Every structure is written in C-alpha cells, then in structure tokens.
PDB file of C-alpha atoms in Angstrom:
ATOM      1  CA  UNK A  25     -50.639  12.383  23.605  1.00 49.00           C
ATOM      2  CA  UNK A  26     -50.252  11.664  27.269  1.00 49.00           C
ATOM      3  CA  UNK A  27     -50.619  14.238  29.940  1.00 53.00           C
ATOM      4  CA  UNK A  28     -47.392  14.965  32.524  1.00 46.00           C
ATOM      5  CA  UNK A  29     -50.059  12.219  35.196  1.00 49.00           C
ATOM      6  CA  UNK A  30     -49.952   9.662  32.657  1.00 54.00           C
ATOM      7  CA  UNK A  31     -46.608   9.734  32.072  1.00 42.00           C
ATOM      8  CA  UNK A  32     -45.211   9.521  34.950  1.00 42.00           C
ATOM      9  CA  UNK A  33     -47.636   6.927  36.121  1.00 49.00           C
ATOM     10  CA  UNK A  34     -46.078   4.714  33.203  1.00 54.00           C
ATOM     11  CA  UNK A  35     -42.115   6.009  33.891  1.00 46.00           C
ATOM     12  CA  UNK A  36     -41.491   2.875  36.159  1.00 45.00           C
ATOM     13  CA  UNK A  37     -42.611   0.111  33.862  1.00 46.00           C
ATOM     14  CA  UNK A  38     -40.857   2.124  30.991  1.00 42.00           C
ATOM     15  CA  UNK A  39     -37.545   2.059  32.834  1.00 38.00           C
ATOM     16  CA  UNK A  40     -37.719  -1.325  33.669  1.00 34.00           C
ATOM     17  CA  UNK A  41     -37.890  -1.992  30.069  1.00 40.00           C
ATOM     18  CA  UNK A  42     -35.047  -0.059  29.281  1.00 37.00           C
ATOM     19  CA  UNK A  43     -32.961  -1.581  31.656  1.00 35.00           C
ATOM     20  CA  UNK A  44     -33.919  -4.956  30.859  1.00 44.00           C
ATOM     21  CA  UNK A  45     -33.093  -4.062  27.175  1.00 36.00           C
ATOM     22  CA  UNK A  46     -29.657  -2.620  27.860  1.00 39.00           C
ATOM     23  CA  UNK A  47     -27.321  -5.220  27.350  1.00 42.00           C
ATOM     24  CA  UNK A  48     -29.274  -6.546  24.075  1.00 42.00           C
ATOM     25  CA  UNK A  49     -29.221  -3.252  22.980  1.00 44.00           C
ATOM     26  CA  UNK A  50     -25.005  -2.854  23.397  1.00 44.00           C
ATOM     27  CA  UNK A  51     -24.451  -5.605  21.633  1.00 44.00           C
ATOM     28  CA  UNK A  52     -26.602  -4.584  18.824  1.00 48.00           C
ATOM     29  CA  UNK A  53     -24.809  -1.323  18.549  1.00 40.00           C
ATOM     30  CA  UNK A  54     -21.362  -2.972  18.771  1.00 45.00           C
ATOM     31  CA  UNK A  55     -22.790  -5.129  15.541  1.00 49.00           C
ATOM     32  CA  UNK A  56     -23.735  -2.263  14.062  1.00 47.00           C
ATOM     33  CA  UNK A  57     -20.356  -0.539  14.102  1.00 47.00           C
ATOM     34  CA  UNK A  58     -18.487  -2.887  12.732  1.00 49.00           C
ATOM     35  CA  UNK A  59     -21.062  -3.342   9.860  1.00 51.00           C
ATOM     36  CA  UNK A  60     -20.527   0.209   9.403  1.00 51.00           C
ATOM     37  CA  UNK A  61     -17.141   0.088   9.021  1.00 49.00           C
ATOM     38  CA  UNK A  62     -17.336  -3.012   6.277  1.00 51.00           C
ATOM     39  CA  UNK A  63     -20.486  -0.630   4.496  1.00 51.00           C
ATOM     40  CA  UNK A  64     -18.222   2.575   4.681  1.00 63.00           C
ATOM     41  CA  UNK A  65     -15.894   1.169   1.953  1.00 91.00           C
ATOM     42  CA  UNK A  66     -12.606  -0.211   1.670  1.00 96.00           C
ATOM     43  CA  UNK A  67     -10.859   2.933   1.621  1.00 97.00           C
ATOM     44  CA  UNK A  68     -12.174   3.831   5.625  1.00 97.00           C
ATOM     45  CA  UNK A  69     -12.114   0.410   6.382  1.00 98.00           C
ATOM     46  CA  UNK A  70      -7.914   0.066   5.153  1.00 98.00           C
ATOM     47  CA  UNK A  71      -7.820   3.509   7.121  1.00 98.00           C
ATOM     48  CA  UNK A  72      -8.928   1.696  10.753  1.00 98.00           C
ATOM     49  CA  UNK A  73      -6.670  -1.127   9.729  1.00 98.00           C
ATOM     50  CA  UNK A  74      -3.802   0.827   9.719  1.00 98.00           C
ATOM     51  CA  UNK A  75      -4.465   3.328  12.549  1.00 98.00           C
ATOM     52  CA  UNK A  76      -4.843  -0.489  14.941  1.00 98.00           C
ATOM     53  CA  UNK A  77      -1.358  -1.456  13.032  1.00 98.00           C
ATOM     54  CA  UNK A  78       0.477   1.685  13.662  1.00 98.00           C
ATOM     55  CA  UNK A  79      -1.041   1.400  17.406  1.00 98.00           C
ATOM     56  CA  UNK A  80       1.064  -1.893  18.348  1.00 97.00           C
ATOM     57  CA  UNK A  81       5.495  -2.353  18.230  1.00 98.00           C
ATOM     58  CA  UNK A  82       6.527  -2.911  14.377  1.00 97.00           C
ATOM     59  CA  UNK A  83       7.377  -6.635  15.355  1.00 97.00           C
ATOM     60  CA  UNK A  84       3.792  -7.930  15.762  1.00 98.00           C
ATOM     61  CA  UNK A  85       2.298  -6.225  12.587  1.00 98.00           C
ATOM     62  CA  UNK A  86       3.205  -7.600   8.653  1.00 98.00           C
ATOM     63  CA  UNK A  87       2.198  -5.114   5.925  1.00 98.00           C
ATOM     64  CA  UNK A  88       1.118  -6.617   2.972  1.00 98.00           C
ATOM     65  CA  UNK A  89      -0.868  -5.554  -0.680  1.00 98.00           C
ATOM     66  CA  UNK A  90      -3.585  -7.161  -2.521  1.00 98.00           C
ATOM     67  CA  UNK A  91      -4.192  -6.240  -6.316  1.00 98.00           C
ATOM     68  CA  UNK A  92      -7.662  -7.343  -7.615  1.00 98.00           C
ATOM     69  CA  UNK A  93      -6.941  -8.271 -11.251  1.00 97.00           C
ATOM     70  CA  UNK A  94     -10.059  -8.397 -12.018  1.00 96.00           C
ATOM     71  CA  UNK A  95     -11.093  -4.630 -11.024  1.00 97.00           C
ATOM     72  CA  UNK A  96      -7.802  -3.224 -12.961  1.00 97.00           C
ATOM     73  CA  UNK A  97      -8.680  -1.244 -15.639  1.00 95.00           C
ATOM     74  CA  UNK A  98      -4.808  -0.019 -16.495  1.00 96.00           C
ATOM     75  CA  UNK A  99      -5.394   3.469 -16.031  1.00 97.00           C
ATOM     76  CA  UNK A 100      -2.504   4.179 -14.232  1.00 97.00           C
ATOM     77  CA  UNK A 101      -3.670   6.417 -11.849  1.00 97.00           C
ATOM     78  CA  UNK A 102      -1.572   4.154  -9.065  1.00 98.00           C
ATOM     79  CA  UNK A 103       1.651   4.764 -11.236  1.00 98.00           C
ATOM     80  CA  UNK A 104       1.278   8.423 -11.577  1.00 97.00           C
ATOM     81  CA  UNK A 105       0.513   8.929  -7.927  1.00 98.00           C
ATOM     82  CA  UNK A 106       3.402   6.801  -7.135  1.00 98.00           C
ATOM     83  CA  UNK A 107       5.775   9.592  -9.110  1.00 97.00           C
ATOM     84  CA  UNK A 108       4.613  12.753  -7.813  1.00 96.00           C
ATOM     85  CA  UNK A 109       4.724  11.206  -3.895  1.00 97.00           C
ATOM     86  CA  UNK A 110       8.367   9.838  -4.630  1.00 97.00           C
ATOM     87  CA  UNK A 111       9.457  12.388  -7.278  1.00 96.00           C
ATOM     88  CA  UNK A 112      11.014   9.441  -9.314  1.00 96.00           C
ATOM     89  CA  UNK A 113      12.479  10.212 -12.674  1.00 95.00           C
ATOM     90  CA  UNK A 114      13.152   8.583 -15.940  1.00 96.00           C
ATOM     91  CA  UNK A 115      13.423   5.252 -15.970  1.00 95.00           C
ATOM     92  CA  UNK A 116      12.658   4.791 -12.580  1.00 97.00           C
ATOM     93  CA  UNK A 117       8.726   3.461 -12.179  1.00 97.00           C
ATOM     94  CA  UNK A 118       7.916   1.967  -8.318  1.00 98.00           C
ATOM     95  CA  UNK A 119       4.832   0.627  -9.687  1.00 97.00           C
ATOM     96  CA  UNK A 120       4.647   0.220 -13.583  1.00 97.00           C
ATOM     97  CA  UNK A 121       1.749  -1.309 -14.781  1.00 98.00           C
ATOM     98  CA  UNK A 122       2.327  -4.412 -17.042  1.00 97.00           C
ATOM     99  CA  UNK A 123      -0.316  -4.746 -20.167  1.00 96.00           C
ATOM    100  CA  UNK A 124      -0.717  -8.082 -21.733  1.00 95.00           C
ATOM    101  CA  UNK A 125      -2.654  -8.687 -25.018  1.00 94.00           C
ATOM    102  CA  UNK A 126      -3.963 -12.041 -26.549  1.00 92.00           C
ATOM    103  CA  UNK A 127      -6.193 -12.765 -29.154  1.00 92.00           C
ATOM    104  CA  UNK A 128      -6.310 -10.417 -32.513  1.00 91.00           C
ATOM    105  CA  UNK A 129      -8.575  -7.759 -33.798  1.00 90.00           C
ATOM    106  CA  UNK A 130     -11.166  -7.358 -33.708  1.00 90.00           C
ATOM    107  CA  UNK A 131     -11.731 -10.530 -30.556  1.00 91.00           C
ATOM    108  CA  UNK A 132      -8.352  -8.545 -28.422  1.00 91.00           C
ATOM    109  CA  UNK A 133      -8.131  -8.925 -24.701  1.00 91.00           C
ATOM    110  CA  UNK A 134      -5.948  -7.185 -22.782  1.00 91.00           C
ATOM    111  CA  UNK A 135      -5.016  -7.554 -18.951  1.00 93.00           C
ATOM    112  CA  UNK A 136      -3.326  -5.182 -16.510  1.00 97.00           C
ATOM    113  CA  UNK A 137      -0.675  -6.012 -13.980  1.00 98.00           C
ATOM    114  CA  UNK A 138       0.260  -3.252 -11.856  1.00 98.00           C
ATOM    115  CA  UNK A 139       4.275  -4.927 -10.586  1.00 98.00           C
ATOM    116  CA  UNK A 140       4.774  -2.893  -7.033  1.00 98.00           C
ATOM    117  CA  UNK A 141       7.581  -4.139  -5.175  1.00 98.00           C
ATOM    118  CA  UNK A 142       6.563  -7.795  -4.121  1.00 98.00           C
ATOM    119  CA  UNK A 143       8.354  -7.096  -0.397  1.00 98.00           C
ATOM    120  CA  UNK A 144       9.670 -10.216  -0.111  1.00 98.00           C
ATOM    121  CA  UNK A 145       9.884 -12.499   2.904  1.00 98.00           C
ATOM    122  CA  UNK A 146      13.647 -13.936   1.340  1.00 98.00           C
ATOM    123  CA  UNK A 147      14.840 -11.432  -0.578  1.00 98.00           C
ATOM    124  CA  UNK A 148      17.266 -12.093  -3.035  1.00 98.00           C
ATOM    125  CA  UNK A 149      17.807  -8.214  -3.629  1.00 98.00           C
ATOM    126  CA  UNK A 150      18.699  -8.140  -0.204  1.00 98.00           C
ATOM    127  CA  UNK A 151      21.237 -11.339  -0.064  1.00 97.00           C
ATOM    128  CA  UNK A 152      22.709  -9.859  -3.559  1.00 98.00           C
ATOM    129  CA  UNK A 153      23.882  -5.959  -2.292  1.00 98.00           C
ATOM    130  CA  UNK A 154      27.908  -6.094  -1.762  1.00 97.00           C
ATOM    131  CA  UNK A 155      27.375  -2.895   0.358  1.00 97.00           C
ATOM    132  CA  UNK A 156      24.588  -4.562   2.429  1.00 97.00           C
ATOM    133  CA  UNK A 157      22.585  -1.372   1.036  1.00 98.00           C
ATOM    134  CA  UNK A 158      18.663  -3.018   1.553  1.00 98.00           C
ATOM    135  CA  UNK A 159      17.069  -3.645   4.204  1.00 98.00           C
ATOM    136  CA  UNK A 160      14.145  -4.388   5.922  1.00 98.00           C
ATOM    137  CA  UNK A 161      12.494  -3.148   8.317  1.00 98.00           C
ATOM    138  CA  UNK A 162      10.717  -5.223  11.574  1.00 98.00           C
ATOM    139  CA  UNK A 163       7.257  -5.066   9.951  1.00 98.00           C
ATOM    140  CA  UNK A 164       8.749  -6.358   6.338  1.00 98.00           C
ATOM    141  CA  UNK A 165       9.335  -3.456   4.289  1.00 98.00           C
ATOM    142  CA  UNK A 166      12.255  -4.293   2.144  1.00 98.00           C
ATOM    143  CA  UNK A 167      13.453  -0.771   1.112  1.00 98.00           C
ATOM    144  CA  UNK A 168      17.378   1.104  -0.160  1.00 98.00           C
ATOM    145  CA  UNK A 169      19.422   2.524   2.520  1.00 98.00           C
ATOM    146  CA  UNK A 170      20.476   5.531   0.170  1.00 97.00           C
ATOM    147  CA  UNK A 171      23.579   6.022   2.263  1.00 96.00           C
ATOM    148  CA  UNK A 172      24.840   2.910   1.806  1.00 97.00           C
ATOM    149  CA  UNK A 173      23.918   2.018  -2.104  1.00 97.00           C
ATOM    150  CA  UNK A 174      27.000   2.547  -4.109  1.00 95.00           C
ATOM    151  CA  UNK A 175      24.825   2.155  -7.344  1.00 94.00           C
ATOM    152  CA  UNK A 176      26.804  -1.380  -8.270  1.00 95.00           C
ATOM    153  CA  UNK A 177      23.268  -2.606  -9.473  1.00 97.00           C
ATOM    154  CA  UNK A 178      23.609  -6.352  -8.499  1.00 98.00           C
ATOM    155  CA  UNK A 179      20.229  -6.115  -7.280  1.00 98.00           C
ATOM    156  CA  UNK A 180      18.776  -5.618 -10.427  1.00 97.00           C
ATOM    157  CA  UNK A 181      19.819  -9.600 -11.532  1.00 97.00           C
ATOM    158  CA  UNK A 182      19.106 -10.856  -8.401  1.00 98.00           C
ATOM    159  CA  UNK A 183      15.520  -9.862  -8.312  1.00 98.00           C
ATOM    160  CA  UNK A 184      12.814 -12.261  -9.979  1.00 97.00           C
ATOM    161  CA  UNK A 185      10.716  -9.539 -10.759  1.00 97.00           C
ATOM    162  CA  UNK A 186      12.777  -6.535 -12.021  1.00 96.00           C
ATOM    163  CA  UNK A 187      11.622  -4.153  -9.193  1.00 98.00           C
ATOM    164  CA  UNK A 188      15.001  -2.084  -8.377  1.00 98.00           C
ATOM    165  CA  UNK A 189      15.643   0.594 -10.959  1.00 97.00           C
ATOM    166  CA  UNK A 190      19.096   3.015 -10.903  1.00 97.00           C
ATOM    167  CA  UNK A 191      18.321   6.829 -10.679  1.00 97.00           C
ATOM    168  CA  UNK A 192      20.490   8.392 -13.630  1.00 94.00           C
ATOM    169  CA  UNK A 193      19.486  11.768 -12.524  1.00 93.00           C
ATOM    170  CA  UNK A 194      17.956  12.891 -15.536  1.00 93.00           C
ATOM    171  CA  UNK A 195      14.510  15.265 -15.477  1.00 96.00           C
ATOM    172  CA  UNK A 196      11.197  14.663 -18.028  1.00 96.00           C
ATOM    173  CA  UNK A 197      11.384  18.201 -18.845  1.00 96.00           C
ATOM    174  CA  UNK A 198      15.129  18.461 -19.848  1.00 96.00           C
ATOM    175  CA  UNK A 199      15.994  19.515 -23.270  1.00 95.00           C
ATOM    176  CA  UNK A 200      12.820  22.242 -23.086  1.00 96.00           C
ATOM    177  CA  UNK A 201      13.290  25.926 -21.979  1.00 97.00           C
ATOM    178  CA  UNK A 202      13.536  25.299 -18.366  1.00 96.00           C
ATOM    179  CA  UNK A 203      13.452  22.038 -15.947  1.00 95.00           C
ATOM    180  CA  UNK A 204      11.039  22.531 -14.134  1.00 95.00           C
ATOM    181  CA  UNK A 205      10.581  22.773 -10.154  1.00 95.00           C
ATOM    182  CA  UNK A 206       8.742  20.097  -8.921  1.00 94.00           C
ATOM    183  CA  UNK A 207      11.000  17.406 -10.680  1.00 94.00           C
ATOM    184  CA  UNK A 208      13.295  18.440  -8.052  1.00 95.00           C
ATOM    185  CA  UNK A 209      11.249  18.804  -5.250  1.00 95.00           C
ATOM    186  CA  UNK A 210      12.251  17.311  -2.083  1.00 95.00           C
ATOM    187  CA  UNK A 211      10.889  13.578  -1.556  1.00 95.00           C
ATOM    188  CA  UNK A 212      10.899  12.171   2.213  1.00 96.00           C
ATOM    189  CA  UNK A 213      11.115   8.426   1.450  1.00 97.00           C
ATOM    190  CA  UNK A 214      11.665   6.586   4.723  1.00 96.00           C
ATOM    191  CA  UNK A 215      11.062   9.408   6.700  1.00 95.00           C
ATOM    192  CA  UNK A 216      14.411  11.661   5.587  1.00 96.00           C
ATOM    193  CA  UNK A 217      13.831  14.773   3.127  1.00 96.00           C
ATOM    194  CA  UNK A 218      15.117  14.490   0.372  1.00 95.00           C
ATOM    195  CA  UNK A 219      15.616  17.198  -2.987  1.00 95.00           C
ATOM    196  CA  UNK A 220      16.281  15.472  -5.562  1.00 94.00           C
ATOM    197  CA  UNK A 221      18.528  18.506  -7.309  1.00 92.00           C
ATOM    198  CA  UNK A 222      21.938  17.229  -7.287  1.00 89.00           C
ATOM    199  CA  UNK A 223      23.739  14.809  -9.721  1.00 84.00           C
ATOM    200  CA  UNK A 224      25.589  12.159  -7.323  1.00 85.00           C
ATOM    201  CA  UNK A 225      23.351  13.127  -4.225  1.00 92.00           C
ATOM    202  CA  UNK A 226      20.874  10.498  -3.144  1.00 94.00           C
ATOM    203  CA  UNK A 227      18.900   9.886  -4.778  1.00 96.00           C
ATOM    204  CA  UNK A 228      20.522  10.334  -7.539  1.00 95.00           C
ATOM    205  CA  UNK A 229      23.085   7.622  -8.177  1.00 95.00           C
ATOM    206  CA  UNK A 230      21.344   5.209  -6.395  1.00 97.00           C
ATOM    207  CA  UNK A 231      19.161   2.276  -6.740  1.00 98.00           C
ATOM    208  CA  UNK A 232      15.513   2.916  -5.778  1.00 98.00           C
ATOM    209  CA  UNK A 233      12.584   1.149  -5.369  1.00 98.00           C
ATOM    210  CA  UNK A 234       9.062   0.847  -3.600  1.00 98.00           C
ATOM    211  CA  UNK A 235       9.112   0.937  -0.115  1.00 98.00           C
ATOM    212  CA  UNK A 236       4.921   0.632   0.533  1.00 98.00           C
ATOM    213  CA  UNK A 237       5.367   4.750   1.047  1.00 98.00           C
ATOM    214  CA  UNK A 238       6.750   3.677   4.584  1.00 98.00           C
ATOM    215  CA  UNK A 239       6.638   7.969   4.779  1.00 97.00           C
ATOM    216  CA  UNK A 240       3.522   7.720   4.481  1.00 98.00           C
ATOM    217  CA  UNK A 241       2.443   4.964   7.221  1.00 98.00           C
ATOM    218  CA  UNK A 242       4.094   6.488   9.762  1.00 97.00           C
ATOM    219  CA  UNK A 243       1.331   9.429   9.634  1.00 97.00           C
ATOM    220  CA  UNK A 244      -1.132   6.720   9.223  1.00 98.00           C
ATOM    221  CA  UNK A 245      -1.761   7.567   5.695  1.00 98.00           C
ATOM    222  CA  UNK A 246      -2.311   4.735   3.294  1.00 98.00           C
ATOM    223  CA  UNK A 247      -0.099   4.411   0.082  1.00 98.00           C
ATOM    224  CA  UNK A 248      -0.600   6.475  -2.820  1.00 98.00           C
ATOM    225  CA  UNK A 249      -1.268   4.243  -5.052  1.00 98.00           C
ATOM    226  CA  UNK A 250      -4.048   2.573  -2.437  1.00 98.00           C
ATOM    227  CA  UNK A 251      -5.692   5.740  -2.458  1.00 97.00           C
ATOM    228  CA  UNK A 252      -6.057   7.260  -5.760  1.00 97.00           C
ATOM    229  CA  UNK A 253      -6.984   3.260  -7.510  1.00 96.00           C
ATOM    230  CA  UNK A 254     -10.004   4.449  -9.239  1.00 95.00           C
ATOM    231  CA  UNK A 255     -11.421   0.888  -9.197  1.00 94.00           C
ATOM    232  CA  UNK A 256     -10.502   0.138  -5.628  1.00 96.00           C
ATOM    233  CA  UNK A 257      -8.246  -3.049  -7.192  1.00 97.00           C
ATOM    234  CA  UNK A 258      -5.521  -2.497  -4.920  1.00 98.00           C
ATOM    235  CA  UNK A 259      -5.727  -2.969  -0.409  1.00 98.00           C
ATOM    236  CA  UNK A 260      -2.894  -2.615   2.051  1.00 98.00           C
ATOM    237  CA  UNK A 261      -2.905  -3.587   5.675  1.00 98.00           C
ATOM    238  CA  UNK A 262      -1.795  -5.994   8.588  1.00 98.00           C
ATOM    239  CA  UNK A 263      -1.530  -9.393   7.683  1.00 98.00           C
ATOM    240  CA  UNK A 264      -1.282 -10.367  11.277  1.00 98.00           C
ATOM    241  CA  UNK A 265      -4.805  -8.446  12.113  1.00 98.00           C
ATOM    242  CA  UNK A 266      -7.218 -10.960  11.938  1.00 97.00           C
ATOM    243  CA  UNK A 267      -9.816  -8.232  11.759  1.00 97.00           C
ATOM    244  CA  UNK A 268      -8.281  -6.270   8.665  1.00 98.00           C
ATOM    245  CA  UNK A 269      -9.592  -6.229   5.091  1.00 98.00           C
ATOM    246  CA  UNK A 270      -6.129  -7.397   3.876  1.00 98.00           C
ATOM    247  CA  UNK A 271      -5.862 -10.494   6.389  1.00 98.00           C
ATOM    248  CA  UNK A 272      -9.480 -11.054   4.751  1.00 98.00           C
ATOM    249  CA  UNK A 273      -8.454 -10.961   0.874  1.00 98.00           C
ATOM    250  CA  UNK A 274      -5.495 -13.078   1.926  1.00 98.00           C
ATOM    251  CA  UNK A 275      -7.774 -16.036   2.414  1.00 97.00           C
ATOM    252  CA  UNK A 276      -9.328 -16.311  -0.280  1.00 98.00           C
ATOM    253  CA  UNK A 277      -8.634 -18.841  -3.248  1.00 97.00           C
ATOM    254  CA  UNK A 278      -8.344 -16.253  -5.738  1.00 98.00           C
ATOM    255  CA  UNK A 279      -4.944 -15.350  -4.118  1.00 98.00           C
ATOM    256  CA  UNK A 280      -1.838 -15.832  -6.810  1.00 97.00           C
ATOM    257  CA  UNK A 281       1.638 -14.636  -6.348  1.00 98.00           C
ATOM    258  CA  UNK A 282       4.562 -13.782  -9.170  1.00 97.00           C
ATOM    259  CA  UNK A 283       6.992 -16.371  -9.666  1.00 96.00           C
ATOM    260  CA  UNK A 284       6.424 -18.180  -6.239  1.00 94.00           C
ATOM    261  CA  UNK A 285       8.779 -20.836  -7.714  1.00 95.00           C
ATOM    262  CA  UNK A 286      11.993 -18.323  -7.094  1.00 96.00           C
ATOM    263  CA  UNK A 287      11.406 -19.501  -3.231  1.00 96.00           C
ATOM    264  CA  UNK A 288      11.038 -15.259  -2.471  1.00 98.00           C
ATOM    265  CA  UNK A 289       7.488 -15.614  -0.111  1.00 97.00           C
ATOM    266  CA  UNK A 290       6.091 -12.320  -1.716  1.00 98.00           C
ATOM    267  CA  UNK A 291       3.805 -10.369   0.148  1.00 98.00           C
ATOM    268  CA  UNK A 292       2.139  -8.527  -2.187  1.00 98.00           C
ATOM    269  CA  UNK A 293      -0.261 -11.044  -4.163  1.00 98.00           C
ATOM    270  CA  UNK A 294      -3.057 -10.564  -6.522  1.00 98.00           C
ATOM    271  CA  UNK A 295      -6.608 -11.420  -6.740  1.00 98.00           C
ATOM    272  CA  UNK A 296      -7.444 -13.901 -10.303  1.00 96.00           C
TER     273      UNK A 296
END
C-alpha cells in the first residue's frame, strides 16, 4: 500500500492518464447506456420510447403495435386488462383474442390472434360514419367521438376486421342479487370521465372501440394490454423513432398485416 509520499509523487502521471482516457471513457459509458436500456427489457425499453414520443408535437410521432404470434399463448390476460381499464360490457371486447385450431386429436394445434383495433392509415370506419362520429387524431389514433355517434352502426360493415362493437348497456352481473359497482365505474377514454351508469348516456348507446388507451399515453403510461402480456408478445411505440423497439420490430420480415388487400394500411401488424 503506498504511503501519502508515494502517492502524491505518482498523482501527476495518474492524472494525465485520466485525462487522456476521458473521452474514450464517455463514449464507453454512452454505449453502455443504451445497452442497458435494450438488457432492461422490453417493457422499460417501450417505457423510454414513449416518454421521447410524448416529448415532441403529435404530428411528427406515429403510434403503432406489434403482436409476436409466436410468443402468444391465448391467455387473455391483454383482453381482461383491456375491460377493467375501459369498463366495457357485454358484447363489447377492444381486444378479443381469436383461437384457431387445425389438425385433430390427439396431433391439435391451436394459434392465438389477439384482433386490437388495426388503427388504420384509410379507414373505412371512418369514411362510413353518416355523423362523421370517428376520428383520428394527428399521431393516428382512429378512435369514437361519443358525442357525435348516433349508434347507426354503419361502421360495423365497413370495417374489414370487425373491430367497432355497439354498447347495449347491459352489466355481466345483471340478473344476480345486485349489479355490481365497478361495472359502472367511471372510464376516462380519450381523456373525458366517463360512468358508465346510465342507459342512453355515452357510452352507452354508442359504438366503441380501441383507441391504443390514448388515456393512458397522455400520462406516459403504456397500454394495458402492453403491460400485463405475460409473454411480452405484444410492443407499442413511435414508428417514426428510429431508435424505438417498435420502429425495430417493424423491419423485420416476419411482419404480416390482416387483410392488407382491403387497401386500409394497418398499423398494428404481427410478428409470423
């Protein structure tokens, strides 16, 4: 161990090292960061993809969704979330998982489709509303103005892949002792509160659909179904960030989207 003399006798060589390593050193640190972030998991990774998204106007960023068929497993963890974040009822599913069996027993296979909203870049939901009810938004969320909607249900033909649903305003628990409270607890899809506790009242009566829990974003908070995918199958993000996970996914030749034949330019695409 060197004494307090022989220390400071070597301090100038020392800190001419240092210095001369300093800019080697940065750049190996700024490496290391962003291999941290890839290493941390998708989940924090899709979490500093979003928090850069939020950060610029909604005009430069495009949200998108990747589902990795091949991680799937069809427990429908992503559909479940989906309810109790949106309080949808009966008949109304924003992300329904589609099961698909070949073969016979014993030699069955069976393969899992979760069907979110594909947030078109030509809607035909859109084109097909007589009360101009959906929208979308400047970052390409297509999503119901529930003021608007009249419940006529033309969208329902006009979309390719069955996505908008009509809120009857029925409860899972009716027909038992007592409906119970948190079927009509308030909702705040696209930012506005919402009970959902009055037949006629939006959104009751109206047509509903995904909306890529645009509630949700603006807190820079991923989708519920993003976060509780037990098999991390399904990634959100920027499609115009170079740098995200999702821009990433969306190069690769795996990449298949529903019905790309209906001319609709989906953005949410899946991973065969």
């Amino acid at each position: 161990m060197k004494n307090r003399r022989e220390f400071l006798k070597d301090a100038p060589s020392a800190m001419l090292a240092v210095l001369g390593l300093t800019t080697v050193a940065a750049v190996a640190v700024k490496a290391a960061d962003a291999a941290d972030a890839k290493a941390s998991g998708p989940i924090d990774r899709m979490r500093a993809d979003l928090q850069r998204a939020m950060a610029k106007p909604a005009n430069q960023r495009r949200w998108a969704m990747a589902i990795d068929l091949r991680k799937c497993v069809g427990c429908e963890a992503c559909t479940v979330a989906c309810r109790s974040e949106n309080k949808t009822g009966p008949g109304v599913a924003y992300r329904p998982v589609l099961v698909e069996s070949k073969g016979t027993f014993p030699a069955i296979q069976r393969t899992y489709t979760p069907r979110p909203c594909m947030h078109c870049e030509n809607p035909k939901c859109l084109k097909a509303c007589p009360a101009s009810a959906i929208k979308k938004t400047a970052d390409g969320i297509v999503y119901v103005d529930y003021e608007s909607c009249v419940g006529v249900k033309a969208c329902i033909p006009a979309c390719p892949y069955g996505v908008p649903r009509f809120d009857e305003g029925g409860y899972f628990t009716d027909n038992t002792p007592a409906v119970q409270a948190y079927e009509k607890a308030a909702a705040y899809e696209m930012g506005v509160k919402r009970p959902r506790n009055m037949v006629g009242k939006a959104p009751m009566g109206r047509m509903r659909k995904c909306h890529y829990c645009f509630h949700r974003l603006q807190s820079e908070v991923l989708p519920a179904c993003t976060t509780t995918c037990i098999g991390h199958a399904t990634f959100f993000g920027d499609l115009k960030d170079k740098q995200s996970l999702i821009y990433e996914l969306s190069r690769s030749p795996r990449v298949r989207r529903l019905k790309e034949s209906a001319g609709t330019k989906p953005t949410t695409f899946y991973l065969v």
